[in-house]
Structure formats: C-alpha cells, structure tokens
C-alpha cells in the first residue's frame, strides 16, 4: 500500500487570465472544460485534468493529488494516516465528479500542505491535442514532480516515507527528493519557515525540440526566466525553469532518469552538471 504516482496538482490563483496564457500558450498543455466554469483545467494525457487552477484572492496550493491503486489501498492508507493523529476527510460525490476520480480523501501533511489521495481516474478518450508540444511524458511516471516546503523537513519526510510509502532518492543538504515509481523523484521537501507551500512543478516533454520550442515561447511571451537551460545532477533532466504567475518555479524538462531498481540514496553537492544559471524573481 503506497502512493503510485503524482496524479494531479490543484492550484489557487488570483490571476486566472495569466494562468490561461501560461498553461496554454507557454506550457502548451491542452485546456479543457470542467465542472467549474471559473477554473482552468489542463490535460497532459488521457487522465483527467492534471493541473487545475481555481480563482482565489491569494495564491496557494489547493492540493497535491497522489494516486493509489484502488479503493482497498485508499482505505488502508487512510487508516495509516489517521493512525498518525491526522484528520482525514472523504471526498464528496460532487468533488469526485469535478476531479473525475472514483474516490479520494484529503488531509494536511505534517507541514500543512494539502494532500488528496485518489484512485480510479475516469480516463478521457478524446485524443489529446497539444499543437505546441509533441507530447508529455507521463504514463507510469505520473504528471511530473513537485517540491513543497516544510518548516520541519525531517518530520514531514518521515511521514511521506513511512506512511505514504515514498522512497528516498537523494538529498541536497536539507532538501529531500523522493520517488514512488520509475520517475527519479515525484516529490520533494525543502525547508522554509511558516506553513507548507508550493515551490516547484516540473512537466517532462517528449523531445528535446519541445523544450527548445518552449524556451523560444518563454522569450516571445516574456515569461520570466528563473534558470537557464541546464542538466540536473540527480534526475539527469535537461531543462529550464521559469516563474509561474505566482512565482513558483516551473520546469520544462526532457529525458529525466528512469529508476527501475532499488538504488541506495546519496547526497549531491551541485544541482546541475552545467547550466541552470539563476535569475531572481521579477518582483
Ligand atoms: Fe525539478
């Protein structure tokens, strides 16, 4: 019983118009209609919307959607989470319908990040159509990866490893990178004072040309650059980073490492083999 993938990310944003442009015109995701006419729904593949952005006064993480195998595993993981003294709430039928999942339950992790465990995505058989990107790499590796903050990283890491079943891939000083499928890391925790918050989202594109064209679009659309093109030391991803409308670090990557067998954890002293030169946020 463990999380099998990062299935979806829900974000609350004060600037839906900016996200529409960012998600559709820059990232090249397929925008589709959903149950809430005010929210943005972006597909990457046959799964229901992988990224959902809902209007809100302040930017925040709505939820990390982690997938489990089926109803029985959901019930088992929920019991384990409750045994930690964490309050878990079952998703209602309308909430399941809006997410297009068969069932889910929500709780806050020990750092205060909103988590939803779900099973049974209702697949969309309307062919994915992303004219700007030849494809997104998902499948058995899920949506991509996210990094959130925790004031107390060791306590949050213990919860994700011991209770949700994540595997430690590597550390970078106080930051932990964790896997739950062949993707090198689906999830990470970085220290930051205050309640847990969204820091970073990565989507993987099918070809190096997709990343190059996304880099061109960032320039044309004046999406602020965060890290120049570079290659990571841990997941070997070739990528660049921009700032989202809320100044999250959004990474467009290619050819990240698949970790097929158990590999001992390790520490890294540099984030990049080359490139990834940093530019501070625009405001
Ligand atoms: Fe990343």
PDB file of C-alpha atoms and ligand atoms in Angstrom:
ATOM      1  CA  UNK A   1       0.000   0.000   0.000  1.00  0.00           C
ATOM      2  CA  UNK A   2       1.686   3.124  -1.180  1.00  0.00           C
ATOM      3  CA  UNK A   3       1.263   6.109  -3.428  1.00  0.00           C
ATOM      4  CA  UNK A   4       1.885   5.073  -7.064  1.00  0.00           C
ATOM      5  CA  UNK A   5       2.187   8.472  -8.750  1.00  0.00           C
ATOM      6  CA  UNK A   6       1.690  12.204  -8.610  1.00  0.00           C
ATOM      7  CA  UNK A   7      -1.662  12.330 -10.400  1.00  0.00           C
ATOM      8  CA  UNK A   8      -2.694  15.964 -10.343  1.00  0.00           C
ATOM      9  CA  UNK A   9      -1.966  19.358  -8.834  1.00  0.00           C
ATOM     10  CA  UNK A  10      -4.648  21.854  -7.859  1.00  0.00           C
ATOM     11  CA  UNK A  11      -3.615  25.487  -7.516  1.00  0.00           C
ATOM     12  CA  UNK A  12      -5.473  28.540  -6.266  1.00  0.00           C
ATOM     13  CA  UNK A  13      -4.536  31.666  -8.162  1.00  0.00           C
ATOM     14  CA  UNK A  14      -5.591  35.325  -8.106  1.00  0.00           C
ATOM     15  CA  UNK A  15      -4.717  35.668 -11.803  1.00  0.00           C
ATOM     16  CA  UNK A  16      -6.644  33.175 -13.942  1.00  0.00           C
ATOM     17  CA  UNK A  17      -6.034  35.162 -17.125  1.00  0.00           C
ATOM     18  CA  UNK A  18      -2.265  34.922 -16.593  1.00  0.00           C
ATOM     19  CA  UNK A  19      -2.528  31.178 -15.898  1.00  0.00           C
ATOM     20  CA  UNK A  20      -4.552  30.612 -19.032  1.00  0.00           C
ATOM     21  CA  UNK A  21      -1.798  32.183 -21.091  1.00  0.00           C
ATOM     22  CA  UNK A  22       0.932  30.444 -19.061  1.00  0.00           C
ATOM     23  CA  UNK A  23      -0.619  26.968 -19.186  1.00  0.00           C
ATOM     24  CA  UNK A  24      -1.903  27.035 -22.734  1.00  0.00           C
ATOM     25  CA  UNK A  25       0.292  29.414 -24.735  1.00  0.00           C
ATOM     26  CA  UNK A  26       3.590  28.839 -22.930  1.00  0.00           C
ATOM     27  CA  UNK A  27       3.492  25.303 -21.488  1.00  0.00           C
ATOM     28  CA  UNK A  28       1.377  24.017 -24.369  1.00  0.00           C
ATOM     29  CA  UNK A  29      -0.998  21.971 -22.218  1.00  0.00           C
ATOM     30  CA  UNK A  30      -4.495  21.131 -23.533  1.00  0.00           C
ATOM     31  CA  UNK A  31      -7.096  23.372 -21.897  1.00  0.00           C
ATOM     32  CA  UNK A  32     -10.451  21.636 -21.496  1.00  0.00           C
ATOM     33  CA  UNK A  33     -13.780  22.451 -19.897  1.00  0.00           C
ATOM     34  CA  UNK A  34     -14.515  21.172 -16.416  1.00  0.00           C
ATOM     35  CA  UNK A  35     -17.353  21.247 -13.939  1.00  0.00           C
ATOM     36  CA  UNK A  36     -16.374  24.644 -12.526  1.00  0.00           C
ATOM     37  CA  UNK A  37     -16.693  27.250 -15.305  1.00  0.00           C
ATOM     38  CA  UNK A  38     -14.378  29.644 -13.424  1.00  0.00           C
ATOM     39  CA  UNK A  39     -11.476  27.194 -13.071  1.00  0.00           C
ATOM     40  CA  UNK A  40      -8.861  26.228 -15.656  1.00  0.00           C
ATOM     41  CA  UNK A  41      -8.412  22.548 -16.475  1.00  0.00           C
ATOM     42  CA  UNK A  42      -5.289  21.360 -18.310  1.00  0.00           C
ATOM     43  CA  UNK A  43      -4.821  17.851 -19.708  1.00  0.00           C
ATOM     44  CA  UNK A  44      -1.447  16.284 -20.486  1.00  0.00           C
ATOM     45  CA  UNK A  45      -2.661  12.815 -21.468  1.00  0.00           C
ATOM     46  CA  UNK A  46      -5.703  10.541 -21.153  1.00  0.00           C
ATOM     47  CA  UNK A  47      -6.000  11.266 -17.434  1.00  0.00           C
ATOM     48  CA  UNK A  48      -8.482  13.885 -16.275  1.00  0.00           C
ATOM     49  CA  UNK A  49      -7.027  17.375 -15.918  1.00  0.00           C
ATOM     50  CA  UNK A  50      -3.543  17.073 -14.427  1.00  0.00           C
ATOM     51  CA  UNK A  51      -3.408  20.738 -13.449  1.00  0.00           C
ATOM     52  CA  UNK A  52      -6.469  22.619 -12.215  1.00  0.00           C
ATOM     53  CA  UNK A  53      -6.263  26.323 -11.377  1.00  0.00           C
ATOM     54  CA  UNK A  54      -9.084  27.863  -9.362  1.00  0.00           C
ATOM     55  CA  UNK A  55      -9.624  31.607  -8.791  1.00  0.00           C
ATOM     56  CA  UNK A  56      -8.750  32.792  -5.286  1.00  0.00           C
ATOM     57  CA  UNK A  57      -7.794  36.021  -3.510  1.00  0.00           C
ATOM     58  CA  UNK A  58      -4.343  34.664  -2.597  1.00  0.00           C
ATOM     59  CA  UNK A  59      -2.138  32.127  -4.372  1.00  0.00           C
ATOM     60  CA  UNK A  60      -1.910  28.764  -2.609  1.00  0.00           C
ATOM     61  CA  UNK A  61      -1.579  25.051  -3.162  1.00  0.00           C
ATOM     62  CA  UNK A  62      -5.106  23.629  -3.462  1.00  0.00           C
ATOM     63  CA  UNK A  63      -3.923  20.040  -3.269  1.00  0.00           C
ATOM     64  CA  UNK A  64      -1.312  17.549  -4.365  1.00  0.00           C
ATOM     65  CA  UNK A  65      -3.244  14.625  -5.873  1.00  0.00           C
ATOM     66  CA  UNK A  66      -1.414  11.360  -5.164  1.00  0.00           C
ATOM     67  CA  UNK A  67      -2.757   8.211  -6.832  1.00  0.00           C
ATOM     68  CA  UNK A  68      -3.202   4.839  -5.141  1.00  0.00           C
ATOM     69  CA  UNK A  69      -4.070   1.543  -6.798  1.00  0.00           C
ATOM     70  CA  UNK A  70      -7.718   1.079  -5.833  1.00  0.00           C
ATOM     71  CA  UNK A  71     -10.381   1.530  -3.156  1.00  0.00           C
ATOM     72  CA  UNK A  72      -8.804  -1.042  -0.863  1.00  0.00           C
ATOM     73  CA  UNK A  73      -5.426   0.734  -0.869  1.00  0.00           C
ATOM     74  CA  UNK A  74      -7.121   4.096  -0.351  1.00  0.00           C
ATOM     75  CA  UNK A  75      -8.878   2.735   2.731  1.00  0.00           C
ATOM     76  CA  UNK A  76      -5.643   1.193   4.016  1.00  0.00           C
ATOM     77  CA  UNK A  77      -3.541   4.345   3.534  1.00  0.00           C
ATOM     78  CA  UNK A  78      -6.293   6.473   5.099  1.00  0.00           C
ATOM     79  CA  UNK A  79      -6.203   4.194   8.168  1.00  0.00           C
ATOM     80  CA  UNK A  80      -2.414   4.635   8.359  1.00  0.00           C
ATOM     81  CA  UNK A  81      -2.700   8.436   8.039  1.00  0.00           C
ATOM     82  CA  UNK A  82      -5.385   8.544  10.747  1.00  0.00           C
ATOM     83  CA  UNK A  83      -3.155   6.415  12.980  1.00  0.00           C
ATOM     84  CA  UNK A  84      -0.696   9.341  12.883  1.00  0.00           C
ATOM     85  CA  UNK A  85      -3.361  11.509  14.507  1.00  0.00           C
ATOM     86  CA  UNK A  86      -4.111  13.340  11.253  1.00  0.00           C
ATOM     87  CA  UNK A  87      -7.737  14.157  10.429  1.00  0.00           C
ATOM     88  CA  UNK A  88      -8.796  12.747   7.038  1.00  0.00           C
ATOM     89  CA  UNK A  89     -11.950  13.785   5.158  1.00  0.00           C
ATOM     90  CA  UNK A  90     -13.574  11.709   2.421  1.00  0.00           C
ATOM     91  CA  UNK A  91     -14.221  13.478  -0.891  1.00  0.00           C
ATOM     92  CA  UNK A  92     -17.904  14.007  -1.643  1.00  0.00           C
ATOM     93  CA  UNK A  93     -19.630  12.771  -4.803  1.00  0.00           C
ATOM     94  CA  UNK A  94     -19.677  16.263  -6.404  1.00  0.00           C
ATOM     95  CA  UNK A  95     -15.974  16.713  -5.542  1.00  0.00           C
ATOM     96  CA  UNK A  96     -15.158  13.323  -7.116  1.00  0.00           C
ATOM     97  CA  UNK A  97     -17.168  14.328 -10.195  1.00  0.00           C
ATOM     98  CA  UNK A  98     -15.247  17.604 -10.507  1.00  0.00           C
ATOM     99  CA  UNK A  99     -11.906  15.760 -10.265  1.00  0.00           C
ATOM    100  CA  UNK A 100     -13.162  12.866 -12.446  1.00  0.00           C
ATOM    101  CA  UNK A 101     -11.949  10.264  -9.979  1.00  0.00           C
ATOM    102  CA  UNK A 102     -13.789   7.344  -8.428  1.00  0.00           C
ATOM    103  CA  UNK A 103     -12.837   8.205  -4.864  1.00  0.00           C
ATOM    104  CA  UNK A 104     -10.492  10.390  -2.847  1.00  0.00           C
ATOM    105  CA  UNK A 105      -9.703  11.554   0.660  1.00  0.00           C
ATOM    106  CA  UNK A 106      -7.984  14.735   1.798  1.00  0.00           C
ATOM    107  CA  UNK A 107      -5.808  15.751   4.705  1.00  0.00           C
ATOM    108  CA  UNK A 108      -2.964  18.121   5.532  1.00  0.00           C
ATOM    109  CA  UNK A 109       0.533  16.651   5.751  1.00  0.00           C
ATOM    110  CA  UNK A 110       2.549  17.368   8.947  1.00  0.00           C
ATOM    111  CA  UNK A 111       3.921  20.553   7.328  1.00  0.00           C
ATOM    112  CA  UNK A 112       0.436  21.839   6.429  1.00  0.00           C
ATOM    113  CA  UNK A 113       0.416  21.004   2.702  1.00  0.00           C
ATOM    114  CA  UNK A 114      -2.983  19.879   1.365  1.00  0.00           C
ATOM    115  CA  UNK A 115      -2.878  16.302   0.076  1.00  0.00           C
ATOM    116  CA  UNK A 116      -5.540  14.315  -1.743  1.00  0.00           C
ATOM    117  CA  UNK A 117      -5.192  10.550  -2.142  1.00  0.00           C
ATOM    118  CA  UNK A 118      -7.298   9.314  -5.057  1.00  0.00           C
ATOM    119  CA  UNK A 119      -7.992   6.199  -7.071  1.00  0.00           C
ATOM    120  CA  UNK A 120      -9.844   5.368 -10.256  1.00  0.00           C
ATOM    121  CA  UNK A 121      -9.288   8.298 -12.630  1.00  0.00           C
ATOM    122  CA  UNK A 122     -12.051   8.490 -15.249  1.00  0.00           C
ATOM    123  CA  UNK A 123      -9.998   8.451 -18.453  1.00  0.00           C
ATOM    124  CA  UNK A 124     -10.725  10.888 -21.258  1.00  0.00           C
ATOM    125  CA  UNK A 125     -10.783   9.200 -24.662  1.00  0.00           C
ATOM    126  CA  UNK A 126     -10.932  12.443 -26.611  1.00  0.00           C
ATOM    127  CA  UNK A 127      -7.493  12.393 -28.205  1.00  0.00           C
ATOM    128  CA  UNK A 128      -5.006  14.679 -26.519  1.00  0.00           C
ATOM    129  CA  UNK A 129      -4.268  17.637 -28.763  1.00  0.00           C
ATOM    130  CA  UNK A 130      -1.256  19.828 -27.912  1.00  0.00           C
ATOM    131  CA  UNK A 131      -0.145  21.591 -31.099  1.00  0.00           C
ATOM    132  CA  UNK A 132       2.817  23.301 -29.357  1.00  0.00           C
ATOM    133  CA  UNK A 133       4.289  20.158 -27.748  1.00  0.00           C
ATOM    134  CA  UNK A 134       4.762  16.756 -29.391  1.00  0.00           C
ATOM    135  CA  UNK A 135       3.835  15.072 -26.112  1.00  0.00           C
ATOM    136  CA  UNK A 136       4.209  14.989 -22.343  1.00  0.00           C
ATOM    137  CA  UNK A 137       5.978  12.102 -20.620  1.00  0.00           C
ATOM    138  CA  UNK A 138       3.556  10.703 -18.040  1.00  0.00           C
ATOM    139  CA  UNK A 139       2.332   7.077 -18.080  1.00  0.00           C
ATOM    140  CA  UNK A 140       3.796   5.010 -15.243  1.00  0.00           C
ATOM    141  CA  UNK A 141       5.729   8.096 -14.055  1.00  0.00           C
ATOM    142  CA  UNK A 142       2.663  10.283 -13.471  1.00  0.00           C
ATOM    143  CA  UNK A 143       2.262  14.029 -14.016  1.00  0.00           C
ATOM    144  CA  UNK A 144       5.845  15.061 -13.240  1.00  0.00           C
ATOM    145  CA  UNK A 145       7.226  16.288  -9.940  1.00  0.00           C
ATOM    146  CA  UNK A 146       6.520  18.885  -7.299  1.00  0.00           C
ATOM    147  CA  UNK A 147       8.507  20.302  -4.412  1.00  0.00           C
ATOM    148  CA  UNK A 148       6.741  21.813  -1.439  1.00  0.00           C
ATOM    149  CA  UNK A 149       8.080  23.429   1.702  1.00  0.00           C
ATOM    150  CA  UNK A 150       8.092  22.272   5.304  1.00  0.00           C
ATOM    151  CA  UNK A 151       9.272  24.105   8.384  1.00  0.00           C
ATOM    152  CA  UNK A 152      10.323  20.744   9.838  1.00  0.00           C
ATOM    153  CA  UNK A 153      11.565  18.687   6.870  1.00  0.00           C
ATOM    154  CA  UNK A 154      12.662  15.565   8.824  1.00  0.00           C
ATOM    155  CA  UNK A 155       9.178  15.147  10.364  1.00  0.00           C
ATOM    156  CA  UNK A 156       7.420  15.633   7.016  1.00  0.00           C
ATOM    157  CA  UNK A 157       9.917  13.330   5.260  1.00  0.00           C
ATOM    158  CA  UNK A 158       9.297  10.607   7.855  1.00  0.00           C
ATOM    159  CA  UNK A 159       5.552  10.843   7.151  1.00  0.00           C
ATOM    160  CA  UNK A 160       5.924  10.602   3.359  1.00  0.00           C
ATOM    161  CA  UNK A 161       8.380   7.713   3.578  1.00  0.00           C
ATOM    162  CA  UNK A 162       6.898   5.662   6.397  1.00  0.00           C
ATOM    163  CA  UNK A 163       3.160   6.334   5.946  1.00  0.00           C
ATOM    164  CA  UNK A 164       2.694   7.113   2.225  1.00  0.00           C
ATOM    165  CA  UNK A 165       5.432   4.740   1.034  1.00  0.00           C
ATOM    166  CA  UNK A 166       7.745   7.121  -0.834  1.00  0.00           C
ATOM    167  CA  UNK A 167      11.369   6.048  -1.403  1.00  0.00           C
ATOM    168  CA  UNK A 168      14.220   8.423  -0.618  1.00  0.00           C
ATOM    169  CA  UNK A 169      16.202   9.022  -3.811  1.00  0.00           C
ATOM    170  CA  UNK A 170      18.686  11.660  -2.700  1.00  0.00           C
ATOM    171  CA  UNK A 171      19.265  14.700  -0.562  1.00  0.00           C
ATOM    172  CA  UNK A 172      20.724  18.106  -1.366  1.00  0.00           C
ATOM    173  CA  UNK A 173      21.645  19.364   2.092  1.00  0.00           C
ATOM    174  CA  UNK A 174      18.311  19.763   3.931  1.00  0.00           C
ATOM    175  CA  UNK A 175      16.175  19.096   0.805  1.00  0.00           C
ATOM    176  CA  UNK A 176      14.790  15.598   0.174  1.00  0.00           C
ATOM    177  CA  UNK A 177      13.857  14.082  -3.196  1.00  0.00           C
ATOM    178  CA  UNK A 178      11.513  11.075  -3.165  1.00  0.00           C
ATOM    179  CA  UNK A 179      10.201   8.584  -5.702  1.00  0.00           C
ATOM    180  CA  UNK A 180       7.083   6.420  -5.912  1.00  0.00           C
ATOM    181  CA  UNK A 181       7.534   4.968  -9.443  1.00  0.00           C
ATOM    182  CA  UNK A 182      10.361   4.949 -12.039  1.00  0.00           C
ATOM    183  CA  UNK A 183      10.460   8.753 -12.187  1.00  0.00           C
ATOM    184  CA  UNK A 184      13.585   9.717 -10.222  1.00  0.00           C
ATOM    185  CA  UNK A 185      11.543  11.982  -7.985  1.00  0.00           C
ATOM    186  CA  UNK A 186       7.829  12.702  -7.992  1.00  0.00           C
ATOM    187  CA  UNK A 187       8.009  14.725  -4.807  1.00  0.00           C
ATOM    188  CA  UNK A 188      10.424  16.808  -2.803  1.00  0.00           C
ATOM    189  CA  UNK A 189      10.543  18.674   0.511  1.00  0.00           C
ATOM    190  CA  UNK A 190      12.579  21.835   1.077  1.00  0.00           C
ATOM    191  CA  UNK A 191      12.916  23.790   4.328  1.00  0.00           C
ATOM    192  CA  UNK A 192      11.137  27.147   4.646  1.00  0.00           C
ATOM    193  CA  UNK A 193       9.662  28.917   7.674  1.00  0.00           C
ATOM    194  CA  UNK A 194       5.870  29.027   8.004  1.00  0.00           C
ATOM    195  CA  UNK A 195       3.135  26.712   6.787  1.00  0.00           C
ATOM    196  CA  UNK A 196       3.877  24.343   3.904  1.00  0.00           C
ATOM    197  CA  UNK A 197       3.640  25.907   0.457  1.00  0.00           C
ATOM    198  CA  UNK A 198       4.068  25.108  -3.210  1.00  0.00           C
ATOM    199  CA  UNK A 199       7.594  25.783  -4.508  1.00  0.00           C
ATOM    200  CA  UNK A 200       8.172  23.911  -7.743  1.00  0.00           C
ATOM    201  CA  UNK A 201       6.405  21.988 -10.527  1.00  0.00           C
ATOM    202  CA  UNK A 202       8.050  20.022 -13.347  1.00  0.00           C
ATOM    203  CA  UNK A 203       6.496  18.610 -16.513  1.00  0.00           C
ATOM    204  CA  UNK A 204       8.529  16.421 -18.851  1.00  0.00           C
ATOM    205  CA  UNK A 205       8.263  16.877 -22.602  1.00  0.00           C
ATOM    206  CA  UNK A 206       8.723  14.132 -25.170  1.00  0.00           C
ATOM    207  CA  UNK A 207      11.581  15.618 -27.188  1.00  0.00           C
ATOM    208  CA  UNK A 208      14.490  17.999 -26.797  1.00  0.00           C
ATOM    209  CA  UNK A 209      12.893  20.124 -29.526  1.00  0.00           C
ATOM    210  CA  UNK A 210       9.783  20.523 -27.331  1.00  0.00           C
ATOM    211  CA  UNK A 211      11.996  22.022 -24.614  1.00  0.00           C
ATOM    212  CA  UNK A 212      13.780  24.242 -27.137  1.00  0.00           C
ATOM    213  CA  UNK A 213      10.492  25.498 -28.555  1.00  0.00           C
ATOM    214  CA  UNK A 214       9.160  26.135 -25.024  1.00  0.00           C
ATOM    215  CA  UNK A 215      12.309  28.182 -24.378  1.00  0.00           C
ATOM    216  CA  UNK A 216      11.551  30.206 -27.524  1.00  0.00           C
ATOM    217  CA  UNK A 217       7.946  30.746 -26.382  1.00  0.00           C
ATOM    218  CA  UNK A 218       9.124  31.917 -22.934  1.00  0.00           C
ATOM    219  CA  UNK A 219      11.098  34.625 -24.717  1.00  0.00           C
ATOM    220  CA  UNK A 220       8.276  35.572 -27.094  1.00  0.00           C
ATOM    221  CA  UNK A 221       5.646  35.685 -24.320  1.00  0.00           C
ATOM    222  CA  UNK A 222       8.037  37.393 -21.866  1.00  0.00           C
ATOM    223  CA  UNK A 223       7.638  34.640 -19.285  1.00  0.00           C
ATOM    224  CA  UNK A 224      10.293  35.460 -16.675  1.00  0.00           C
ATOM    225  CA  UNK A 225      13.276  33.077 -16.765  1.00  0.00           C
ATOM    226  CA  UNK A 226      14.451  31.547 -13.493  1.00  0.00           C
ATOM    227  CA  UNK A 227      17.127  29.027 -14.519  1.00  0.00           C
ATOM    228  CA  UNK A 228      18.775  28.852 -17.923  1.00  0.00           C
ATOM    229  CA  UNK A 229      18.936  25.585 -19.839  1.00  0.00           C
ATOM    230  CA  UNK A 230      20.894  23.030 -17.837  1.00  0.00           C
ATOM    231  CA  UNK A 231      21.143  19.426 -16.731  1.00  0.00           C
ATOM    232  CA  UNK A 232      20.417  18.178 -13.225  1.00  0.00           C
ATOM    233  CA  UNK A 233      22.874  16.044 -11.272  1.00  0.00           C
ATOM    234  CA  UNK A 234      20.165  13.867  -9.641  1.00  0.00           C
ATOM    235  CA  UNK A 235      17.463  13.082 -12.225  1.00  0.00           C
ATOM    236  CA  UNK A 236      19.726  13.971 -15.206  1.00  0.00           C
ATOM    237  CA  UNK A 237      16.869  16.092 -16.590  1.00  0.00           C
ATOM    238  CA  UNK A 238      17.728  18.550 -19.349  1.00  0.00           C
ATOM    239  CA  UNK A 239      15.533  21.533 -18.528  1.00  0.00           C
ATOM    240  CA  UNK A 240      14.994  25.209 -17.927  1.00  0.00           C
ATOM    241  CA  UNK A 241      12.917  26.978 -15.279  1.00  0.00           C
ATOM    242  CA  UNK A 242      10.547  29.929 -15.476  1.00  0.00           C
ATOM    243  CA  UNK A 243       8.452  31.758 -12.891  1.00  0.00           C
ATOM    244  CA  UNK A 244       4.731  30.952 -12.869  1.00  0.00           C
ATOM    245  CA  UNK A 245       2.257  33.831 -12.384  1.00  0.00           C
ATOM    246  CA  UNK A 246       2.576  33.208  -8.594  1.00  0.00           C
ATOM    247  CA  UNK A 247       6.382  32.909  -8.902  1.00  0.00           C
ATOM    248  CA  UNK A 248       6.500  29.142  -8.421  1.00  0.00           C
ATOM    249  CA  UNK A 249       9.478  27.545 -10.170  1.00  0.00           C
ATOM    250  CA  UNK A 250       8.090  25.766 -13.238  1.00  0.00           C
ATOM    251  CA  UNK A 251      10.478  23.417 -15.032  1.00  0.00           C
ATOM    252  CA  UNK A 252      10.139  22.162 -18.599  1.00  0.00           C
ATOM    253  CA  UNK A 253      12.279  19.029 -18.878  1.00  0.00           C
ATOM    254  CA  UNK A 254      13.334  16.243 -21.190  1.00  0.00           C
ATOM    255  CA  UNK A 255      14.739  12.762 -20.749  1.00  0.00           C
ATOM    256  CA  UNK A 256      14.738  12.512 -16.986  1.00  0.00           C
ATOM    257  CA  UNK A 257      16.225   9.400 -15.452  1.00  0.00           C
ATOM    258  CA  UNK A 258      14.060   6.304 -15.005  1.00  0.00           C
ATOM    259  CA  UNK A 259      14.995   4.483 -11.801  1.00  0.00           C
ATOM    260  CA  UNK A 260      13.960   0.864 -12.425  1.00  0.00           C
ATOM    261  CA  UNK A 261      15.506  -0.848  -9.406  1.00  0.00           C
ATOM    262  CA  UNK A 262      16.197  -0.028  -5.786  1.00  0.00           C
ATOM    263  CA  UNK A 263      19.187   2.320  -5.662  1.00  0.00           C
ATOM    264  CA  UNK A 264      20.817   3.446  -2.393  1.00  0.00           C
ATOM    265  CA  UNK A 265      20.255   7.074  -1.519  1.00  0.00           C
ATOM    266  CA  UNK A 266      23.006   9.674  -1.908  1.00  0.00           C
ATOM    267  CA  UNK A 267      23.714  13.350  -1.364  1.00  0.00           C
ATOM    268  CA  UNK A 268      24.530  15.904  -4.030  1.00  0.00           C
ATOM    269  CA  UNK A 269      26.713  18.989  -3.796  1.00  0.00           C
ATOM    270  CA  UNK A 270      25.612  20.701  -7.042  1.00  0.00           C
ATOM    271  CA  UNK A 271      22.113  20.902  -8.534  1.00  0.00           C
ATOM    272  CA  UNK A 272      23.341  20.994 -12.099  1.00  0.00           C
ATOM    273  CA  UNK A 273      26.097  19.380 -14.160  1.00  0.00           C
ATOM    274  CA  UNK A 274      26.024  22.511 -16.309  1.00  0.00           C
ATOM    275  CA  UNK A 275      23.708  25.479 -16.882  1.00  0.00           C
ATOM    276  CA  UNK A 276      20.671  26.340 -14.699  1.00  0.00           C
ATOM    277  CA  UNK A 277      22.084  29.810 -14.062  1.00  0.00           C
ATOM    278  CA  UNK A 278      19.655  31.567 -11.700  1.00  0.00           C
ATOM    279  CA  UNK A 279      17.832  34.859 -12.182  1.00  0.00           C
ATOM    280  CA  UNK A 280      15.936  36.280  -9.152  1.00  0.00           C
ATOM    281  CA  UNK A 281      12.165  36.781  -9.385  1.00  0.00           C
ATOM    282  CA  UNK A 282      10.948  39.824 -11.293  1.00  0.00           C
ATOM    283  CA  UNK A 283       9.183  41.411  -8.295  1.00  0.00           C
TER     284      UNK A 283
HETATM  285 FE1  LIG B   1      12.690  19.814 -10.770  1.00  0.00          FE
END
